[in-house]
XYZ file of N, CA and C in Angstrom:
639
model
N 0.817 -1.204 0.000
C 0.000 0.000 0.000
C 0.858 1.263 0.000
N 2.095 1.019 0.865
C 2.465 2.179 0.999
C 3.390 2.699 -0.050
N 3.860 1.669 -1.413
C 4.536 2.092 -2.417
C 3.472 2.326 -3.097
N 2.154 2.199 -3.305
C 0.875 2.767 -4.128
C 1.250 4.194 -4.068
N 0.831 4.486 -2.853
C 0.960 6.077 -2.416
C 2.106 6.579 -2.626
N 3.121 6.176 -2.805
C 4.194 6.750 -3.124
C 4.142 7.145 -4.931
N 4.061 5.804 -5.362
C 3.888 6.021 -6.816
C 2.623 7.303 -7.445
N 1.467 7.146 -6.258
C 0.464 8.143 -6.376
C 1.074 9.430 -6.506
N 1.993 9.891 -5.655
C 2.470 11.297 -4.869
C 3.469 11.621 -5.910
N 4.475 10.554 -6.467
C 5.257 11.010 -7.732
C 4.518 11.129 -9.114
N 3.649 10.843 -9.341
C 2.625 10.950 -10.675
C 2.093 12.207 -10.174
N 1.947 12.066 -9.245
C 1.051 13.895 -9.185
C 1.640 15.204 -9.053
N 3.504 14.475 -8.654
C 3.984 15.733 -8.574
C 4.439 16.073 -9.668
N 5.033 15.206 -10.890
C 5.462 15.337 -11.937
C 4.444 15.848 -12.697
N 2.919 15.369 -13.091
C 1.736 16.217 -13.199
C 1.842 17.542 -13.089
N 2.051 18.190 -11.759
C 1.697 19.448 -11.532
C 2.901 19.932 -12.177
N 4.301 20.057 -11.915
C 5.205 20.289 -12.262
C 5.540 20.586 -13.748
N 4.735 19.657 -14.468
C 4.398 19.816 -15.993
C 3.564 20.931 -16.488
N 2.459 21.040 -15.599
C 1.476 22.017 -16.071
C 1.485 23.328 -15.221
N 1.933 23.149 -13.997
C 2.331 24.432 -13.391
C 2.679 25.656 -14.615
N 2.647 26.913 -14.505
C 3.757 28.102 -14.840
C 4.645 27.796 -14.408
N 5.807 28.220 -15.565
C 7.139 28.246 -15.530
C 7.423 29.637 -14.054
N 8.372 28.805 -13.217
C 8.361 29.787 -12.289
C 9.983 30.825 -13.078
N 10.957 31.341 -11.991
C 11.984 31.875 -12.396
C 12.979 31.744 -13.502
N 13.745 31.914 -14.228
C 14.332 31.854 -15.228
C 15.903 31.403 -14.991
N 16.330 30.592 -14.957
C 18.014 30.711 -14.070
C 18.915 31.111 -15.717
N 19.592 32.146 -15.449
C 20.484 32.518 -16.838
C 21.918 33.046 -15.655
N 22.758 31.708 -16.196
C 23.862 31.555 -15.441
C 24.674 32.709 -16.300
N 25.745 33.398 -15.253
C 26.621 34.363 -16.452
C 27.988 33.876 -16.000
N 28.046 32.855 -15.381
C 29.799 31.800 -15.961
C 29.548 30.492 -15.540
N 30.451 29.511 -16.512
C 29.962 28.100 -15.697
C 30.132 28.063 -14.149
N 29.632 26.962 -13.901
C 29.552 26.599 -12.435
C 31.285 26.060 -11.788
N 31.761 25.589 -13.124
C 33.429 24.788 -12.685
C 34.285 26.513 -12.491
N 33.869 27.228 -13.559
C 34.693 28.332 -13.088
C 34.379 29.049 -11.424
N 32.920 29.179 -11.177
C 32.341 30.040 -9.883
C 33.146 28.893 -8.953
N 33.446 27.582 -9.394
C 34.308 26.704 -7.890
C 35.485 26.454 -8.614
N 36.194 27.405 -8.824
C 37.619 27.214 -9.174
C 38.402 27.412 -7.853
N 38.390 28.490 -7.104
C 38.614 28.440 -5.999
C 37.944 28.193 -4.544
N 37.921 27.809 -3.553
C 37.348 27.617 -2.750
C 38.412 27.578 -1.448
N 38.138 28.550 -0.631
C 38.784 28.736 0.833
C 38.978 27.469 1.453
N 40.579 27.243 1.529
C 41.217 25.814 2.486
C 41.655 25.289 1.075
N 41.589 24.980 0.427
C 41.102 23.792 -0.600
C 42.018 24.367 -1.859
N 42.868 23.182 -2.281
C 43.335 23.743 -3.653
C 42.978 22.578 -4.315
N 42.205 23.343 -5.987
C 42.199 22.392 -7.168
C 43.242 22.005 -7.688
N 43.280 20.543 -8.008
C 44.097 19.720 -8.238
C 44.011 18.941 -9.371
N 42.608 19.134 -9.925
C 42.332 18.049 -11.324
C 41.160 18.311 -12.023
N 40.895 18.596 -12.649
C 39.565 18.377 -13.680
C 39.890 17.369 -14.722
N 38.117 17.048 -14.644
C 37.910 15.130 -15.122
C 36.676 16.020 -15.663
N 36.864 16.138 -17.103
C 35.641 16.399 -18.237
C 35.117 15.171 -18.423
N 34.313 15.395 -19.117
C 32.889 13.979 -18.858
C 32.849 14.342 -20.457
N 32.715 12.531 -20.985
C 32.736 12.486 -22.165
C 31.217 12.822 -22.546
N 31.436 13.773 -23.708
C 30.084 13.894 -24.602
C 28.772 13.332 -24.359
N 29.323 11.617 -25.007
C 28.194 11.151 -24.546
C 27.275 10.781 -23.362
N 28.057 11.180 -22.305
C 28.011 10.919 -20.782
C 26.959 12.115 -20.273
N 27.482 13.606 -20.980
C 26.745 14.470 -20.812
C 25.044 14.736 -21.224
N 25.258 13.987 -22.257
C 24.400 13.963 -23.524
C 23.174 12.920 -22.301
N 23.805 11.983 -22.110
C 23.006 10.960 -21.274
C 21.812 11.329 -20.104
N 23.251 12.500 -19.236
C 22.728 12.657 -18.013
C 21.972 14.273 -18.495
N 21.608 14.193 -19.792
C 21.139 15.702 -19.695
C 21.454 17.139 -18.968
N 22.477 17.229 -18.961
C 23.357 18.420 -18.396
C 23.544 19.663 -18.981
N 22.610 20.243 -18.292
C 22.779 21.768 -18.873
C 24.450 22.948 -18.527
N 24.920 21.979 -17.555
C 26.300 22.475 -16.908
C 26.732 21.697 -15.898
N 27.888 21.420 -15.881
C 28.391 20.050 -14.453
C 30.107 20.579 -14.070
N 30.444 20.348 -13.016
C 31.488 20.339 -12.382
C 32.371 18.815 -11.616
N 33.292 18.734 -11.952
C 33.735 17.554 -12.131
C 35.383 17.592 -11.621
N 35.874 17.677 -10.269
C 36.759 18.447 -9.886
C 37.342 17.771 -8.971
N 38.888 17.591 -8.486
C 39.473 17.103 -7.652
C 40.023 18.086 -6.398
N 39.984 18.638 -5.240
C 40.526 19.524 -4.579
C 41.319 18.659 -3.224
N 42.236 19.428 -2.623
C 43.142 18.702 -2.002
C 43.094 19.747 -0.883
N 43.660 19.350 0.646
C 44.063 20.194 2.012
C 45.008 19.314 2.307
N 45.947 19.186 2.192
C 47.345 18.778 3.176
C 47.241 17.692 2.159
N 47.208 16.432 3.029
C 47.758 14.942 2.178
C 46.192 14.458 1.679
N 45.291 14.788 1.988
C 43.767 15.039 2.148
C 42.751 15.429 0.519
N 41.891 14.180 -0.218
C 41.773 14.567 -1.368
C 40.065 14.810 -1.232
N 39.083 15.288 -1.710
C 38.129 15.051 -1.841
C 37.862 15.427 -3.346
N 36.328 14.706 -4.010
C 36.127 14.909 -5.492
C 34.830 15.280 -5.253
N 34.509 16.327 -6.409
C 33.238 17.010 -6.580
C 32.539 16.802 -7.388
N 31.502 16.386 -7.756
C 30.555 16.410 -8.845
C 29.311 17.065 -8.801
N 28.941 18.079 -9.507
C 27.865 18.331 -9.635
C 27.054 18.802 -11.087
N 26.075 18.108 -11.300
C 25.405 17.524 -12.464
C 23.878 19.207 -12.130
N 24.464 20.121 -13.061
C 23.602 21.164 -12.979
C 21.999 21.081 -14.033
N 20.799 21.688 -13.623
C 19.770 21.502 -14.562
C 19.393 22.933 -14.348
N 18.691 23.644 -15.627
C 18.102 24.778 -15.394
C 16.818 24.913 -15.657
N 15.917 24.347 -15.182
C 14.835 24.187 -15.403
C 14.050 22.512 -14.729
N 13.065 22.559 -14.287
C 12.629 21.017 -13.714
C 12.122 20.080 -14.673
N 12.262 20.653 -15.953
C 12.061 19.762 -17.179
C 12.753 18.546 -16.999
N 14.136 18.537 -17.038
C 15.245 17.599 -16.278
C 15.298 16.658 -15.101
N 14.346 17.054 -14.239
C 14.643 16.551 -12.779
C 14.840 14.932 -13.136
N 15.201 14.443 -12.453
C 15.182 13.090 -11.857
C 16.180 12.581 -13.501
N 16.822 13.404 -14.217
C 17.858 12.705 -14.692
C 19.045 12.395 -14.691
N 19.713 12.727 -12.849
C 20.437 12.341 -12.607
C 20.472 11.006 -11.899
N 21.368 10.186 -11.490
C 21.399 9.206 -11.164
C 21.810 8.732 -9.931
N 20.812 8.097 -9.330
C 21.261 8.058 -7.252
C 22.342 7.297 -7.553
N 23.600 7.569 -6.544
C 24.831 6.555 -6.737
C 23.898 5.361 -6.167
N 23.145 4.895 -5.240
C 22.731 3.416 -4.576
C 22.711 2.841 -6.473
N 22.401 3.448 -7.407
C 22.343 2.242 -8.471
C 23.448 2.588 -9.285
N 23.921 3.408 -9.196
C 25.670 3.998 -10.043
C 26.210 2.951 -9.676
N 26.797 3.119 -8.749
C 28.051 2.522 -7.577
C 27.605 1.181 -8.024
N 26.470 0.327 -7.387
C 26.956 -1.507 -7.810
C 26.500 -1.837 -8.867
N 26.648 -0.781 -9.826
C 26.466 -0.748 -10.963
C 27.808 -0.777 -11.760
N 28.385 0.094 -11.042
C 30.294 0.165 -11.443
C 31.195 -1.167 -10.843
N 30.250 -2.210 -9.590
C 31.449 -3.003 -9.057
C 31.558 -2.425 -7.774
N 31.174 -1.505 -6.956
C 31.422 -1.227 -6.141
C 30.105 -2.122 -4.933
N 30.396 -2.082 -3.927
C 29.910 -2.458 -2.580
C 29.590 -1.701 -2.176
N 28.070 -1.645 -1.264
C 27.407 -0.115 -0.951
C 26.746 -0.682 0.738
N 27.351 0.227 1.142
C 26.653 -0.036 2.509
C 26.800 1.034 3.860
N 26.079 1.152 4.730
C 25.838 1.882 5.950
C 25.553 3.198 5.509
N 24.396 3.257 4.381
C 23.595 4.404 4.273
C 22.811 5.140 4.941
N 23.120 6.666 5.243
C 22.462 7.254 5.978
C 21.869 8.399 5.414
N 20.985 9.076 6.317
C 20.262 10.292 5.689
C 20.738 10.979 7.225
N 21.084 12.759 6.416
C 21.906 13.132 7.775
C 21.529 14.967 7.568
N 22.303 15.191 8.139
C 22.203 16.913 7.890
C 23.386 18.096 8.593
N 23.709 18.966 7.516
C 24.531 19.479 8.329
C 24.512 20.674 8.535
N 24.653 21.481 9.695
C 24.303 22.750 10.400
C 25.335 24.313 9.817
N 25.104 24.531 8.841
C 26.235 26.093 8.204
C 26.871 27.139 9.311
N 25.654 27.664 9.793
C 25.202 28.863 10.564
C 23.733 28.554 11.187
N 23.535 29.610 12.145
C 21.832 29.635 12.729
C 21.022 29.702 11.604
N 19.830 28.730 11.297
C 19.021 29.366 11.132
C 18.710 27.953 9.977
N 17.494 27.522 9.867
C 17.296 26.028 9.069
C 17.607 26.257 7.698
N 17.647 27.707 6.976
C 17.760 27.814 5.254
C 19.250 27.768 5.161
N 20.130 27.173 6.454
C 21.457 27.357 6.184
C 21.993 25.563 6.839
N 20.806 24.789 6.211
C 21.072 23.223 6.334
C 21.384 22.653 5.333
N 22.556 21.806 5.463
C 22.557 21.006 3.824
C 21.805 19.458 4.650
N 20.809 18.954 3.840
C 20.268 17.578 3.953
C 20.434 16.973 3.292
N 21.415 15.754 3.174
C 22.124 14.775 2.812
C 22.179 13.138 2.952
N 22.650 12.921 2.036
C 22.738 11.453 2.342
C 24.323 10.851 2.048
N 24.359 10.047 2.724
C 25.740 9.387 3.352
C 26.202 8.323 2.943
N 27.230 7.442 2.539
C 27.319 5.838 2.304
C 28.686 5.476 1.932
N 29.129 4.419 2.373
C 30.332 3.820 1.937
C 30.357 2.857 0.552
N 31.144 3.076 -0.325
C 31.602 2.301 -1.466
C 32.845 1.407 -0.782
N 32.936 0.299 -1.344
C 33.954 -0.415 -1.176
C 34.466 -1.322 -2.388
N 35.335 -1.128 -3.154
C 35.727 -2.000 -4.236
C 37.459 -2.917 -4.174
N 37.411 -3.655 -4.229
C 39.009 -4.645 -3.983
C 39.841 -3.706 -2.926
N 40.214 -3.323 -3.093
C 41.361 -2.204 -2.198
C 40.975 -1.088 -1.485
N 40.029 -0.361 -2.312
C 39.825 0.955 -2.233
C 38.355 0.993 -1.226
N 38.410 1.958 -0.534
C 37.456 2.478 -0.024
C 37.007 4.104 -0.127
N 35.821 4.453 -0.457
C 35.175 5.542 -0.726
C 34.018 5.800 0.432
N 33.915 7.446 0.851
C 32.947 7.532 1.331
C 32.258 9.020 0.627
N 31.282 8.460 0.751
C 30.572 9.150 -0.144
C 29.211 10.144 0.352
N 29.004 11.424 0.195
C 28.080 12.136 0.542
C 26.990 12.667 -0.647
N 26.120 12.837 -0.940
C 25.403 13.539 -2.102
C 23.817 14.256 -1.541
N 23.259 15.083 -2.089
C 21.902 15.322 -2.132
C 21.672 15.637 -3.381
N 20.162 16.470 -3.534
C 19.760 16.939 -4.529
C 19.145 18.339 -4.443
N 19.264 18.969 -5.106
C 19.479 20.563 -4.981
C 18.242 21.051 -5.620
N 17.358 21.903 -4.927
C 15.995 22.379 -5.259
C 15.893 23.892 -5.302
N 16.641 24.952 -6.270
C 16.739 26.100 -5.956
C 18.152 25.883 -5.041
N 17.322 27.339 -3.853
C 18.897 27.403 -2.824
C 18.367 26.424 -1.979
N 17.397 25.189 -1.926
C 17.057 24.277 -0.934
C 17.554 22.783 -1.416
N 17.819 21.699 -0.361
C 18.869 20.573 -0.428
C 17.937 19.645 0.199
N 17.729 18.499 -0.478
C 17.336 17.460 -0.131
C 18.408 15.591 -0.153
N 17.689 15.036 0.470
C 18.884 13.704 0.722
C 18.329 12.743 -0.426
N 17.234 12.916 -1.159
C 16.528 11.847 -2.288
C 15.926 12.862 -3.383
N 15.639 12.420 -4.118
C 14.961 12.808 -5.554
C 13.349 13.169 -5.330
N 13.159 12.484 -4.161
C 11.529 12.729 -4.342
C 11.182 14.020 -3.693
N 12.029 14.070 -2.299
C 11.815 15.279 -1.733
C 11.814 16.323 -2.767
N 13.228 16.545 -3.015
C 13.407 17.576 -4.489
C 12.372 17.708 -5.235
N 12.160 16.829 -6.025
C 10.445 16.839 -6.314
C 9.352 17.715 -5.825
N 9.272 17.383 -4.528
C 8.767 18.073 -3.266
C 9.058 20.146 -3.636
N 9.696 19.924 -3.379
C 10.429 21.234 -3.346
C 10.288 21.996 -4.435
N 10.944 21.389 -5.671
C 10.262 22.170 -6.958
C 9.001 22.179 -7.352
N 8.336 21.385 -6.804
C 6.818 21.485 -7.060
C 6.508 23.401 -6.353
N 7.185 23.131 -4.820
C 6.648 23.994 -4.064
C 6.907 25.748 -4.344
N 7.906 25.445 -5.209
C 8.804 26.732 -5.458
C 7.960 26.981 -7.250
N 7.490 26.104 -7.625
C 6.746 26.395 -9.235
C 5.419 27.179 -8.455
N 5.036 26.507 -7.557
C 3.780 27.158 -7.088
C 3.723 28.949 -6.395
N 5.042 28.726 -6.047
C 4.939 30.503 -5.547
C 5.904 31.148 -6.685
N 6.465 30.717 -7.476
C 6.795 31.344 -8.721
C 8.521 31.605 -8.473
N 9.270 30.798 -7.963
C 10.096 30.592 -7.323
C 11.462 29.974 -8.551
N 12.780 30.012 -7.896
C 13.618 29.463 -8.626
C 13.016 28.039 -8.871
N 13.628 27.512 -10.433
C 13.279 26.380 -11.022
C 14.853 25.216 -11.186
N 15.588 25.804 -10.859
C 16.909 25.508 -11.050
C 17.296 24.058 -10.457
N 17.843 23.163 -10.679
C 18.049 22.129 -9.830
C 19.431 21.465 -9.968
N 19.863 20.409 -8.968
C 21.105 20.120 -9.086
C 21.326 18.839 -8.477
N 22.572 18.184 -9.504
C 22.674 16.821 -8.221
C 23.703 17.131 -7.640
N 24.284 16.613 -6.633
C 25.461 17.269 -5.439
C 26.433 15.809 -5.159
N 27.358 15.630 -5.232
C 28.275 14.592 -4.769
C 29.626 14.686 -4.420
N 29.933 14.449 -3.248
C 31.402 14.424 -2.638
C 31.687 13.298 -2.336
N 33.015 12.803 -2.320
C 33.498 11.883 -1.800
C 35.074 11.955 -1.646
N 35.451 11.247 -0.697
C 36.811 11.366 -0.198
C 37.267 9.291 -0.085
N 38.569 9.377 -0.498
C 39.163 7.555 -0.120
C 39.131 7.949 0.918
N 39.017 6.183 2.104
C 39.589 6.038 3.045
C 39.997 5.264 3.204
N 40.433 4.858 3.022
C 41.512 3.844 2.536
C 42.618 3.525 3.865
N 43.039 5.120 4.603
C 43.710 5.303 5.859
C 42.889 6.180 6.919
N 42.856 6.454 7.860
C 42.468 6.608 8.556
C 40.848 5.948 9.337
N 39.810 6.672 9.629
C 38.805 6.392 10.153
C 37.481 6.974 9.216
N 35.869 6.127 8.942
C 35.070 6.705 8.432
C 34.688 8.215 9.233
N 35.371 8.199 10.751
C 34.807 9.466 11.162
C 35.752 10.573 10.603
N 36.735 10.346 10.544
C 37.549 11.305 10.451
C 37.438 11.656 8.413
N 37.265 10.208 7.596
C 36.410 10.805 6.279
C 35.359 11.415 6.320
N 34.166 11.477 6.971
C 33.349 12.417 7.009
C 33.434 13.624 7.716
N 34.284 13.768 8.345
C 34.795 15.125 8.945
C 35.382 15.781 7.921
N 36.082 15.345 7.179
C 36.554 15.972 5.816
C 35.694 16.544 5.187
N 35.087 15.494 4.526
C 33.587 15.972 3.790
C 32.826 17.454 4.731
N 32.872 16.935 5.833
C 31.609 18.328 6.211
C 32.510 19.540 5.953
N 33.788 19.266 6.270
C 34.673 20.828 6.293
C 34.461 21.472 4.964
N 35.024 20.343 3.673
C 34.538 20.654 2.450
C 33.205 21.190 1.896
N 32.178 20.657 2.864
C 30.882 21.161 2.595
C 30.600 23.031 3.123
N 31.532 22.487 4.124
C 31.242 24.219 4.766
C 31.467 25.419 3.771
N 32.703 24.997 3.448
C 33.606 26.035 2.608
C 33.017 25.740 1.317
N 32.236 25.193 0.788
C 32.300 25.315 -0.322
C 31.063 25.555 -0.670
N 29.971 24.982 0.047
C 28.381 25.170 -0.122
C 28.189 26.898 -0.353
N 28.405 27.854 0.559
C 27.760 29.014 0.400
C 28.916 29.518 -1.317
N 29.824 28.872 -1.234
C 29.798 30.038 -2.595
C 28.668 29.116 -4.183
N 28.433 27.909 -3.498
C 27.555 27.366 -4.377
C 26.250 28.070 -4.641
N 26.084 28.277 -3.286
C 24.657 28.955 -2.683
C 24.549 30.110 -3.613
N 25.436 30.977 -3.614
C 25.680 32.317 -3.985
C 25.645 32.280 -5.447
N 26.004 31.043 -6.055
C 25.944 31.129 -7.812
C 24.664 31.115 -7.915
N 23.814 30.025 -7.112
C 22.515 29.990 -7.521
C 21.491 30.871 -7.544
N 21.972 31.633 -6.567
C 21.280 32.942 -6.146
C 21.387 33.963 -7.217
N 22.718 34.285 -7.539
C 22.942 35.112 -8.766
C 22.243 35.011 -10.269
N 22.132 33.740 -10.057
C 21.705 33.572 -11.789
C 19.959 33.940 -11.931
N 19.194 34.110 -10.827
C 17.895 34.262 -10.979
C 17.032 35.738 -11.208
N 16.447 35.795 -12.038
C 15.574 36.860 -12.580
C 15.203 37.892 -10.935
């Protein structure tokens, strides 16, 4: 019953979402890899362009695809940009990427992390370890609704529905970090990650903000 209603609640949001008015207009004035070229703590270390057809796939109106480093310390960025909710849900949850690539997926969480006072300054996230022969990955991602962050696709959903209805940014995004751990502790990899999130979320925040009518 309770995946009925679920399937109910995504048919109706995609419904409205279709026929809604077009809410805000997002007209970016530089890519997104340039607005995170730099980022406080953190030096770039690599860009990994995404083949054509890869882009072509994931329907990408703009993506960032980036390696940044702090001491001996690596984390990787991806983010798969949409300008408009025409797009939504064509990015891809790593739970089917990842053991899709060979990787091992486990101790998934849904989590959240605190910027500054005040709840419009929460990133809501989701959490999980990859594990493949040697290597270990931990991995963070959400999905980006306007300047609002969700840990799944449906919420997002949620969200752009809510933001078409008051005439609101339409903009959306998928979000992914991950760091090896290969050495040390999963706490001390996700301590990484949040630092990275700190420093790097508001100038994200700030592109998104800029580009809207």
């Amino acid at each position: 019953m309770k995946i009925v209603v679920l399937v109910l609640c995504l048919a109706l949001t995609g419904v409205l979402l279709y026929f809604q008015p077009a809410g805000n207009v997002f007209n970016p004035k530089s890519r997104v890899e340039q607005v995170l070229s730099q980022i406080k703590n953190w030096q770039k270390v690599s860009v990994s362009p995404l083949d054509p057809m890869v882009v072509e796939e994931l329907k990408l109106d703009d993506y960032v695809f980036q390696t940044y480093a702090q001491r001996n310390c690596k984390v990787d960025l991806y983010i798969g940009y949409y300008y408009s909710p025409v797009k939504v849900g064509a990015a891809h949850d790593p739970l089917v990427c990842f053991p899709g690539q060979g990787w091992e997926v486990s101790g998934k969480q849904q989590k959240s992390l605190q910027l500054s006072n005040g709840i419009s300054n929460t990133i809501k996230y989701s959490l999980f370890l990859a594990e493949k022969k040697d290597e270990k990955v931990l991995v963070v991602y959400w999905f980006q609704a306007g300047d609002k962050t969700a840990p799944d696709t449906f919420l997002q959903k949620i969200l752009l529905l809510k933001n078409k209805l008051l005439n609101k940014s339409q903009n959306n995004a998928f979000v992914r970090i991950s760091t090896p751990v290969n050495e040390g502790t999963l706490q001390e990899g996700e301590q990484r990650l949040q630092e990275f999130m700190k420093d790097f979320y508001p100038i994200f925040e700030s592109y998104i903000k800029s580009g809207l009518n």
